[in-house]
């Protein structure tokens, strides 16, 4: 969407984890769109347990949770799905049956903050899975399609609410009004 | 710049949700998003918001020579532009496929339906006719640009006023809006397009698809109709096979939607007319709500206010006395000033013992004695004056220091100055 006021462009930074979409497979490298001005590259060896013979099962259009190892203004950004010791540590391909939404960078940081009350409020609602990328992308999955949609819409509207408004809204949902 | 690609999981989720008859924003299958129509200050300028999709239409007119095949009719010209502001996928200047398609659809909807009486646009047959030009600009793309564009175009045409003309023999005078009131166009009916998106080979349909739904759809059916239930244009794209019953059902839905939208347009036109008559503020600037956060706005935080006064007084009593502030610069030594809070400089006190041991103390002492003697003299001479600015050139110091002297602090300066000057010179000699 063009003039979405809440979303500013994400600038990659080394060590930040983001949700990327695989756009192309060229040789040994995947091209990943993370919402920035360029596409990042992700080597097929940068997955846990990947070797030259044992390639990871990654298709174009898949979602990956990866972190930046190279992210400066002079070079093409590079992503990897393993940490320093070679373990996945939660990164890699994911995404079956969930919904990807775009939110503002501020909301994402609020969610990932150490003692975030936004997260505490969300935990009270219903069981769900969330993958939060620092590039403003959130993947949600709940028990049913309706719950996933409710959660997605909640997160997008939480952005511009104050804490009491948000808590009031969450309470209404818990009572089953929506 | 390329648009964000659609991931597989989004596509799967959207299709699954549609099978369960759920839409992303919670609408029902046949629901339109909220439509908002506003007009600008000029006649013929119209903004339409369809949810987050935003388009603007502007109508203008010009006197030109008519087409040779139709010397009695005016000319209608339509132009729809996909601005890069609307979506990163739109590139400036390039005629993309979508742009061509939308232009064609808009033309068929408005021109071929003969909604405007073009013969009334004729001024002098064969020589001068009015050319009405409708420019539609897309400002934000959140799906279903076609419907928004058609609503904007027809609203703008209804809103537009062309200048009045007077014909006397061969002379044609165009009156300005101040001389004679401009005349509205003669519009027979209002064709409005309704879009239907089809999924899973035509099994499921949605009215007014948003941008993500448009990305996963198989095909699109666009029906342009007016409120008299006359179909002005039908177009099916995407190559899906539709059954006759489906098309009939869509046309029934379209007639309901078109009558609702036509009412909305008429209401908006009426509101604008009354606002203009009342002389109220209308136009572009007013139609933009100020939704920006321009200042740091925080909710009031509640503060615990019980026994504040007792706590405060106890704190004040137990606390130390605040450090004395020196209101004016204190000059311990030439070149060193002290102002404001803080303890008194203890340099001089510590270094006094050290300086006594040193050799270079005598010379330092002499110059300081000179300094203080000068100060004393100044003090005696200029008792009346409060502030003295005296340049003191010391033999030891390379720079000329401008020092502000006060009579009160002179003595203090003398005491400390001795030690400090001695210390300064002793250190200098140590360095050497």
PDB file of C-alpha atoms in Angstrom, chain A residues 1-5 9 21-23 33 36-37 39 59-63 95-102 137 139 145-146 148-149 153 156 162-164, chain B residues 1-10 12-14 16-17 20 22-26 52 84-88 139-142 211-212 291-293 299:
ATOM      1  CA  UNK A   1       0.000   0.000   0.000  1.00  0.00           C
ATOM      2  CA  UNK A   2       1.416   3.341  -0.967  1.00  0.00           C
ATOM      3  CA  UNK A   3       0.683   6.036   1.534  1.00  0.00           C
ATOM      4  CA  UNK A   4       0.187   3.960   4.639  1.00  0.00           C
ATOM      5  CA  UNK A   5       0.982   6.532   7.216  1.00  0.00           C
ATOM      6  CA  UNK A   9      10.722   1.863   5.633  1.00  0.00           C
ATOM      7  CA  UNK A  21       9.829 -13.693   1.553  1.00  0.00           C
ATOM      8  CA  UNK A  22      11.868 -15.767  -0.896  1.00  0.00           C
ATOM      9  CA  UNK A  23      11.522 -14.168  -4.305  1.00  0.00           C
ATOM     10  CA  UNK A  33      12.496  -9.516   0.106  1.00  0.00           C
ATOM     11  CA  UNK A  36      13.627  -2.621   2.256  1.00  0.00           C
ATOM     12  CA  UNK A  37      14.958  -0.885  -0.781  1.00  0.00           C
ATOM     13  CA  UNK A  39      16.670  -7.567  -1.800  1.00  0.00           C
ATOM     14  CA  UNK A  59      10.562 -22.680  -2.405  1.00  0.00           C
ATOM     15  CA  UNK A  60       9.908 -19.306  -3.930  1.00  0.00           C
ATOM     16  CA  UNK A  61       7.216 -17.584  -1.893  1.00  0.00           C
ATOM     17  CA  UNK A  62       8.134 -19.216   1.404  1.00  0.00           C
ATOM     18  CA  UNK A  63       8.569 -17.221   4.567  1.00  0.00           C
ATOM     19  CA  UNK A  95       4.516 -20.316   7.732  1.00  0.00           C
ATOM     20  CA  UNK A  96       1.966 -22.979   7.041  1.00  0.00           C
ATOM     21  CA  UNK A  97      -1.605 -21.919   7.801  1.00  0.00           C
ATOM     22  CA  UNK A  98      -0.851 -18.519   9.250  1.00  0.00           C
ATOM     23  CA  UNK A  99      -1.331 -14.941   8.106  1.00  0.00           C
ATOM     24  CA  UNK A 100       1.374 -12.361   7.472  1.00  0.00           C
ATOM     25  CA  UNK A 101       0.553  -8.751   8.311  1.00  0.00           C
ATOM     26  CA  UNK A 102       2.445  -5.521   8.038  1.00  0.00           C
ATOM     27  CA  UNK A 137       6.108  -8.006   9.622  1.00  0.00           C
ATOM     28  CA  UNK A 139       3.025 -13.771  11.264  1.00  0.00           C
ATOM     29  CA  UNK A 145      -9.263 -18.865  10.783  1.00  0.00           C
ATOM     30  CA  UNK A 146     -11.603 -16.478  12.581  1.00  0.00           C
ATOM     31  CA  UNK A 148      -6.334 -15.588  13.331  1.00  0.00           C
ATOM     32  CA  UNK A 149      -8.204 -12.820  11.532  1.00  0.00           C
ATOM     33  CA  UNK A 153      -6.876  -6.956  12.920  1.00  0.00           C
ATOM     34  CA  UNK A 156      -2.968  -3.581  13.294  1.00  0.00           C
ATOM     35  CA  UNK A 162      -3.327   3.933  24.251  1.00  0.00           C
ATOM     36  CA  UNK A 163      -2.959   1.194  26.833  1.00  0.00           C
ATOM     37  CA  UNK A 164      -6.388   1.652  28.479  1.00  0.00           C
TER      38      UNK A 164
ATOM     39  CA  UNK B   1      10.313  -0.428  -7.568  1.00  0.00           C
ATOM     40  CA  UNK B   2       8.689  -3.774  -7.246  1.00  0.00           C
ATOM     41  CA  UNK B   3       5.791  -4.376  -4.989  1.00  0.00           C
ATOM     42  CA  UNK B   4       6.052  -6.764  -2.043  1.00  0.00           C
ATOM     43  CA  UNK B   5       5.650 -10.309  -3.368  1.00  0.00           C
ATOM     44  CA  UNK B   6       2.795 -12.386  -2.097  1.00  0.00           C
ATOM     45  CA  UNK B   7       4.024 -15.248   0.062  1.00  0.00           C
ATOM     46  CA  UNK B   8       2.620 -18.738  -0.269  1.00  0.00           C
ATOM     47  CA  UNK B   9       1.262 -18.760   3.241  1.00  0.00           C
ATOM     48  CA  UNK B  10      -0.738 -15.585   2.636  1.00  0.00           C
ATOM     49  CA  UNK B  12      -3.159 -20.271   1.164  1.00  0.00           C
ATOM     50  CA  UNK B  13      -4.614 -18.501   4.145  1.00  0.00           C
ATOM     51  CA  UNK B  14      -6.675 -16.092   2.057  1.00  0.00           C
ATOM     52  CA  UNK B  16      -8.911 -20.909   3.033  1.00  0.00           C
ATOM     53  CA  UNK B  17     -10.567 -17.927   4.665  1.00  0.00           C
ATOM     54  CA  UNK B  20     -15.043 -20.259   5.100  1.00  0.00           C
ATOM     55  CA  UNK B  22     -14.419 -14.836   5.883  1.00  0.00           C
ATOM     56  CA  UNK B  23     -12.748 -11.715   4.610  1.00  0.00           C
ATOM     57  CA  UNK B  24      -9.635 -10.045   5.957  1.00  0.00           C
ATOM     58  CA  UNK B  25     -11.376  -6.981   7.291  1.00  0.00           C
ATOM     59  CA  UNK B  26     -14.451  -8.792   8.583  1.00  0.00           C
ATOM     60  CA  UNK B  52      -8.127   2.879   1.988  1.00  0.00           C
ATOM     61  CA  UNK B  84       3.566   5.855  -8.075  1.00  0.00           C
ATOM     62  CA  UNK B  85       2.164   7.436  -4.923  1.00  0.00           C
ATOM     63  CA  UNK B  86      -0.570   4.838  -4.984  1.00  0.00           C
ATOM     64  CA  UNK B  87       1.596   1.755  -4.947  1.00  0.00           C
ATOM     65  CA  UNK B  88       5.267   0.860  -5.379  1.00  0.00           C
ATOM     66  CA  UNK B 139      -3.657   8.408  -4.758  1.00  0.00           C
ATOM     67  CA  UNK B 140      -3.654   5.146  -2.871  1.00  0.00           C
ATOM     68  CA  UNK B 141      -4.247   1.623  -4.079  1.00  0.00           C
ATOM     69  CA  UNK B 142      -5.907  -0.806  -1.715  1.00  0.00           C
ATOM     70  CA  UNK B 211      -5.644  -5.375  -2.653  1.00  0.00           C
ATOM     71  CA  UNK B 212      -4.688  -8.751  -1.195  1.00  0.00           C
ATOM     72  CA  UNK B 291      -4.844  12.732  11.581  1.00  0.00           C
ATOM     73  CA  UNK B 292      -1.202  13.351  12.194  1.00  0.00           C
ATOM     74  CA  UNK B 293       0.439  13.259  15.563  1.00  0.00           C
ATOM     75  CA  UNK B 299      -2.133  10.517  28.615  1.00  0.00           C
TER      76      UNK B 299
END
